[in-house]
Amino acid sequence: MLLLTAAKVLLTHTGLGEKEILSLLEIPPQPEWGDLAFPCFVLAKKLRKSPQQIALELAEAISHEEGLSASAAGAYVNITLNRSVQIPLMLAELNQPDFLKPDIGHGQRVVIDMSSPNIAKPFGIGHLRSTVIGAALYRILGETGHVPISVNHLGDWGTQFGKQIAAYKRWGNEEQLQQDPIGESLKLYVRFHQEAERDPSLEDEGREWFRRLEHGDAEAQRLWEFFVEVSLGEFDRMYQRLNITFDHVLGESFYNDKMQAVVAQLRTKELLEESDGALVVRLEEEELPPCLILKKDGTTIYPTRDLATAIYRRKVMKADRLLYVVGGEQRLHFQQVFAVLKRAGEAWAEQCEHVPFGLMRFAGKKMSTRRGKVVKLEEVLDEAVVRAQAIITQKNPDLQDQQEIAEDVGIGAIIFGDLKNNRLNEVDFSLEEALTFEGETGPYVQYTHARIRSLLEKARASADARSTISDIVPVQKGHSPDCTDGGTSVMLGDAGWELLKQLDRYHGQLIRAVRQLEPSVMARFALDTAQAFNRFYAKERIVDGGRWRIQLAEQTADILASTLQLLGLKAPNRM
């Protein structure tokens, strides 16, 4: 709202469009300089004056506008808004549906490929990033007028399963596999790669078992189905704890009967060429290496399946846009797949987008399933909950529902510890850092929310502070607001005003998160909001400080709860 207020004033004095003005407005580095700053460099060529001179003249011109004052500072115009006019308007706007849920999607159907763990492997901490980033984007898109569709694209097909079967046939034990199917499967997979370094012929054996699986061999099919069944049970437990569900759970194998149509389409378009016995699509014009479609033994490969997958999502799921939340190391793969789709005449390939993210390391080390370096997510979640409960017990030993709250805080700490980072950055995960109740952490934001709810309970018990946001009547232009409440001043101090301006950013930050496909925008917003509230709490009386302060606290709690929910965290009322 503040940006729009300033933009409308500048519109009549600069000759610039509203969108351009909004893109130029800045927040001054020091609050005492003003609420907003407008740089005049862009007007220098047009007006044939120095930016400094333009700033002086523009500040003088807009100072005569109602509801604000302005001053020049070098090439900038610093704008200060009239708080008594803006506060009731801003508080009222914070409760409007179009502020909290801006419709910028207009019903666009967006399929989000996310999580996608591999069958017969533990659900490791390395799977966390795709899962929580994808889930956050799903919620953020759903909040902004899109129709998100989440797909868990399970890695349940490919040569790796031929290797898994070959390892079991050589060294497996049926009884041990039944007792610990995931653990034993991992041991066999790791052993296969260790032995293959000494005996490369094992790789051929693995490829042969996958060929047999693709051709319906009964034994290969039996073992594959077992691995799939036990893995799904393992994954479901993790998703339940993370509070994540999917609209579709479809493994790569789902597309087995759809790949021949893709190969036929590429043949019809005369795109397939032979290369050392394999079939490829050459992509020299795109400055990309050839995309392998069929290996020389006739078996399919990742690109073949992803081509079939994309076509299915477009034509059957009716997707307007396809997002792939997959690690940055797969960038080339998706460039090739999207390029082949375009070559095949699928114009909608322009609406396919890889949403990459950086590696997650644990204690500085990259995790590798082949080497057995897997940190199980379940073990990390359990440890986080145990530590959270110990902290909660120490801080509030009489708190009811400690176990439930510890689960919310511990798991929330892990999710937030990931999402606060720009998704392109590598994350070196630290449980100790994630669980602190101070600093840039999930528990810090959750604790701030719980503190506000406690304050509001006290306020409701006070006879002079029973108002809610519905009592605010927006001030009409030309009228002064009532700045008293039973004789008690309700004007906000500097800290309260800064908090209100921070809440006013919610709408814009939500839109920014959508356009950048970046959940960290909302995580940073939550942190900034929590910090702004705690400064407000330290400097201004809230419980008996008047109506506006109570309403400001109430709106802060509501917006914090909404932001935490978008990120996948619970917002406990007590901690």
mmCIF file of N, CA and C in Angstrom, residues 190-235:
data_model
loop_
_atom_site.group_PDB
_atom_site.id
_atom_site.type_symbol
_atom_site.label_atom_id
_atom_site.label_comp_id
_atom_site.label_asym_id
_atom_site.label_seq_id
_atom_site.Cartn_x
_atom_site.Cartn_y
_atom_site.Cartn_z
ATOM 1 N N VAL A 190 25.479 -50.759 -2.511
ATOM 2 C CA VAL A 190 26.836 -50.266 -2.258
ATOM 3 C C VAL A 190 27.864 -51.345 -2.625
ATOM 4 N N ARG A 191 27.571 -52.587 -2.233
ATOM 5 C CA ARG A 191 28.508 -53.677 -2.537
ATOM 6 C C ARG A 191 28.668 -53.863 -4.040
ATOM 7 N N PHE A 192 27.569 -53.722 -4.780
ATOM 8 C CA PHE A 192 27.636 -53.871 -6.236
ATOM 9 C C PHE A 192 28.668 -52.910 -6.820
ATOM 10 N N HIS A 193 28.622 -51.645 -6.415
ATOM 11 C CA HIS A 193 29.536 -50.652 -6.990
ATOM 12 C C HIS A 193 30.980 -50.862 -6.512
ATOM 13 N N GLN A 194 31.110 -51.355 -5.288
ATOM 14 C CA GLN A 194 32.468 -51.678 -4.820
ATOM 15 C C GLN A 194 33.058 -52.825 -5.629
ATOM 16 N N GLU A 195 32.274 -53.874 -5.830
ATOM 17 C CA GLU A 195 32.749 -55.039 -6.581
ATOM 18 C C GLU A 195 32.958 -54.695 -8.060
ATOM 19 N N ALA A 196 32.109 -53.797 -8.593
ATOM 20 C CA ALA A 196 32.210 -53.438 -10.012
ATOM 21 C C ALA A 196 33.497 -52.691 -10.316
ATOM 22 N N GLU A 197 34.064 -52.021 -9.313
ATOM 23 C CA GLU A 197 35.341 -51.342 -9.530
ATOM 24 C C GLU A 197 36.459 -52.356 -9.789
ATOM 25 N N ARG A 198 36.305 -53.550 -9.186
ATOM 26 C CA ARG A 198 37.303 -54.604 -9.391
ATOM 27 C C ARG A 198 36.941 -55.513 -10.573
ATOM 28 N N ASP A 199 35.627 -55.629 -10.825
ATOM 29 C CA ASP A 199 35.159 -56.520 -11.889
ATOM 30 C C ASP A 199 34.129 -55.779 -12.747
ATOM 31 N N PRO A 200 34.580 -55.044 -13.776
ATOM 32 C CA PRO A 200 33.668 -54.239 -14.605
ATOM 33 C C PRO A 200 32.577 -55.044 -15.304
ATOM 34 N N SER A 201 32.747 -56.349 -15.405
ATOM 35 C CA SER A 201 31.726 -57.160 -16.072
ATOM 36 C C SER A 201 30.403 -57.139 -15.309
ATOM 37 N N LEU A 202 30.453 -56.774 -14.028
ATOM 38 C CA LEU A 202 29.215 -56.657 -13.247
ATOM 39 C C LEU A 202 28.273 -55.615 -13.837
ATOM 40 N N GLU A 203 28.846 -54.568 -14.448
ATOM 41 C CA GLU A 203 28.004 -53.529 -15.056
ATOM 42 C C GLU A 203 27.160 -54.141 -16.174
ATOM 43 N N ASP A 204 27.758 -55.034 -16.958
ATOM 44 C CA ASP A 204 27.011 -55.700 -18.025
ATOM 45 C C ASP A 204 25.912 -56.586 -17.427
ATOM 46 N N GLU A 205 26.221 -57.221 -16.310
ATOM 47 C CA GLU A 205 25.231 -58.078 -15.648
ATOM 48 C C GLU A 205 24.034 -57.248 -15.177
ATOM 49 N N GLY A 206 24.325 -56.061 -14.634
ATOM 50 C CA GLY A 206 23.253 -55.181 -14.199
ATOM 51 C C GLY A 206 22.397 -54.719 -15.367
ATOM 52 N N ARG A 207 23.054 -54.359 -16.469
ATOM 53 C CA ARG A 207 22.302 -53.931 -17.657
ATOM 54 C C ARG A 207 21.432 -55.060 -18.202
ATOM 55 N N GLU A 208 21.933 -56.295 -18.131
ATOM 56 C CA GLU A 208 21.166 -57.445 -18.618
ATOM 57 C C GLU A 208 19.915 -57.666 -17.766
ATOM 58 N N TRP A 209 20.042 -57.531 -16.460
ATOM 59 C CA TRP A 209 18.872 -57.703 -15.594
ATOM 60 C C TRP A 209 17.830 -56.608 -15.858
ATOM 61 N N PHE A 210 18.300 -55.395 -16.146
ATOM 62 C CA PHE A 210 17.321 -54.348 -16.462
ATOM 63 C C PHE A 210 16.643 -54.636 -17.799
ATOM 64 N N ARG A 211 17.408 -55.163 -18.770
ATOM 65 C CA ARG A 211 16.798 -55.531 -20.055
ATOM 66 C C ARG A 211 15.723 -56.591 -19.839
ATOM 67 N N ARG A 212 16.029 -57.550 -18.959
ATOM 68 C CA ARG A 212 15.049 -58.594 -18.654
ATOM 69 C C ARG A 212 13.814 -58.008 -17.964
ATOM 70 N N LEU A 213 14.050 -57.024 -17.093
ATOM 71 C CA LEU A 213 12.923 -56.372 -16.410
ATOM 72 C C LEU A 213 12.028 -55.655 -17.428
ATOM 73 N N GLU A 214 12.640 -54.949 -18.363
ATOM 74 C CA GLU A 214 11.853 -54.234 -19.376
ATOM 75 C C GLU A 214 11.075 -55.195 -20.272
ATOM 76 N N HIS A 215 11.581 -56.420 -20.395
ATOM 77 C CA HIS A 215 10.904 -57.396 -21.264
ATOM 78 C C HIS A 215 10.005 -58.348 -20.480
ATOM 79 N N GLY A 216 9.727 -58.014 -19.201
ATOM 80 C CA GLY A 216 8.730 -58.759 -18.433
ATOM 81 C C GLY A 216 9.208 -60.035 -17.789
ATOM 82 N N ASP A 217 10.507 -60.227 -17.574
ATOM 83 C CA ASP A 217 11.020 -61.421 -16.909
ATOM 84 C C ASP A 217 10.361 -61.563 -15.527
ATOM 85 N N ALA A 218 9.854 -62.746 -15.209
ATOM 86 C CA ALA A 218 9.060 -62.958 -13.995
ATOM 87 C C ALA A 218 9.873 -62.706 -12.721
ATOM 88 N N GLU A 219 11.100 -63.225 -12.658
ATOM 89 C CA GLU A 219 11.910 -63.062 -11.455
ATOM 90 C C GLU A 219 12.307 -61.593 -11.263
ATOM 91 N N ALA A 220 12.697 -60.949 -12.350
ATOM 92 C CA ALA A 220 13.048 -59.529 -12.258
ATOM 93 C C ALA A 220 11.841 -58.706 -11.806
ATOM 94 N N GLN A 221 10.679 -59.049 -12.347
ATOM 95 C CA GLN A 221 9.449 -58.331 -11.993
ATOM 96 C C GLN A 221 9.100 -58.544 -10.525
ATOM 97 N N ARG A 222 9.259 -59.784 -10.033
ATOM 98 C CA ARG A 222 8.941 -60.093 -8.626
ATOM 99 C C ARG A 222 9.795 -59.273 -7.674
ATOM 100 N N LEU A 223 11.096 -59.242 -7.920
ATOM 101 C CA LEU A 223 11.989 -58.499 -7.031
ATOM 102 C C LEU A 223 11.746 -56.996 -7.127
ATOM 103 N N TRP A 224 11.517 -56.516 -8.332
ATOM 104 C CA TRP A 224 11.254 -55.079 -8.513
ATOM 105 C C TRP A 224 9.999 -54.667 -7.748
ATOM 106 N N GLU A 225 8.939 -55.443 -7.842
ATOM 107 C CA GLU A 225 7.690 -55.121 -7.147
ATOM 108 C C GLU A 225 7.884 -55.115 -5.628
ATOM 109 N N PHE A 226 8.716 -56.028 -5.135
ATOM 110 C CA PHE A 226 9.001 -56.042 -3.699
ATOM 111 C C PHE A 226 9.710 -54.757 -3.279
ATOM 112 N N PHE A 227 10.732 -54.370 -4.028
ATOM 113 C CA PHE A 227 11.470 -53.155 -3.703
ATOM 114 C C PHE A 227 10.546 -51.929 -3.713
ATOM 115 N N VAL A 228 9.646 -51.865 -4.677
ATOM 116 C CA VAL A 228 8.719 -50.735 -4.774
ATOM 117 C C VAL A 228 7.792 -50.690 -3.564
ATOM 118 N N GLU A 229 7.231 -51.821 -3.207
ATOM 119 C CA GLU A 229 6.257 -51.868 -2.110
ATOM 120 C C GLU A 229 6.865 -51.428 -0.780
ATOM 121 N N VAL A 230 8.031 -51.963 -0.444
ATOM 122 C CA VAL A 230 8.619 -51.617 0.854
ATOM 123 C C VAL A 230 9.112 -50.167 0.861
ATOM 124 N N SER A 231 9.540 -49.701 -0.282
ATOM 125 C CA SER A 231 10.026 -48.330 -0.349
ATOM 126 C C SER A 231 8.889 -47.335 -0.162
ATOM 127 N N LEU A 232 7.743 -47.600 -0.771
ATOM 128 C CA LEU A 232 6.603 -46.686 -0.633
ATOM 129 C C LEU A 232 6.176 -46.559 0.825
ATOM 130 N N GLY A 233 6.222 -47.664 1.550
ATOM 131 C CA GLY A 233 5.893 -47.609 2.976
ATOM 132 C C GLY A 233 6.853 -46.722 3.739
ATOM 133 N N GLU A 234 8.141 -46.840 3.420
ATOM 134 C CA GLU A 234 9.164 -46.011 4.055
ATOM 135 C C GLU A 234 8.945 -44.532 3.737
ATOM 136 N N PHE A 235 8.696 -44.232 2.480
ATOM 137 C CA PHE A 235 8.531 -42.844 2.062
ATOM 138 C C PHE A 235 7.295 -42.211 2.700
#
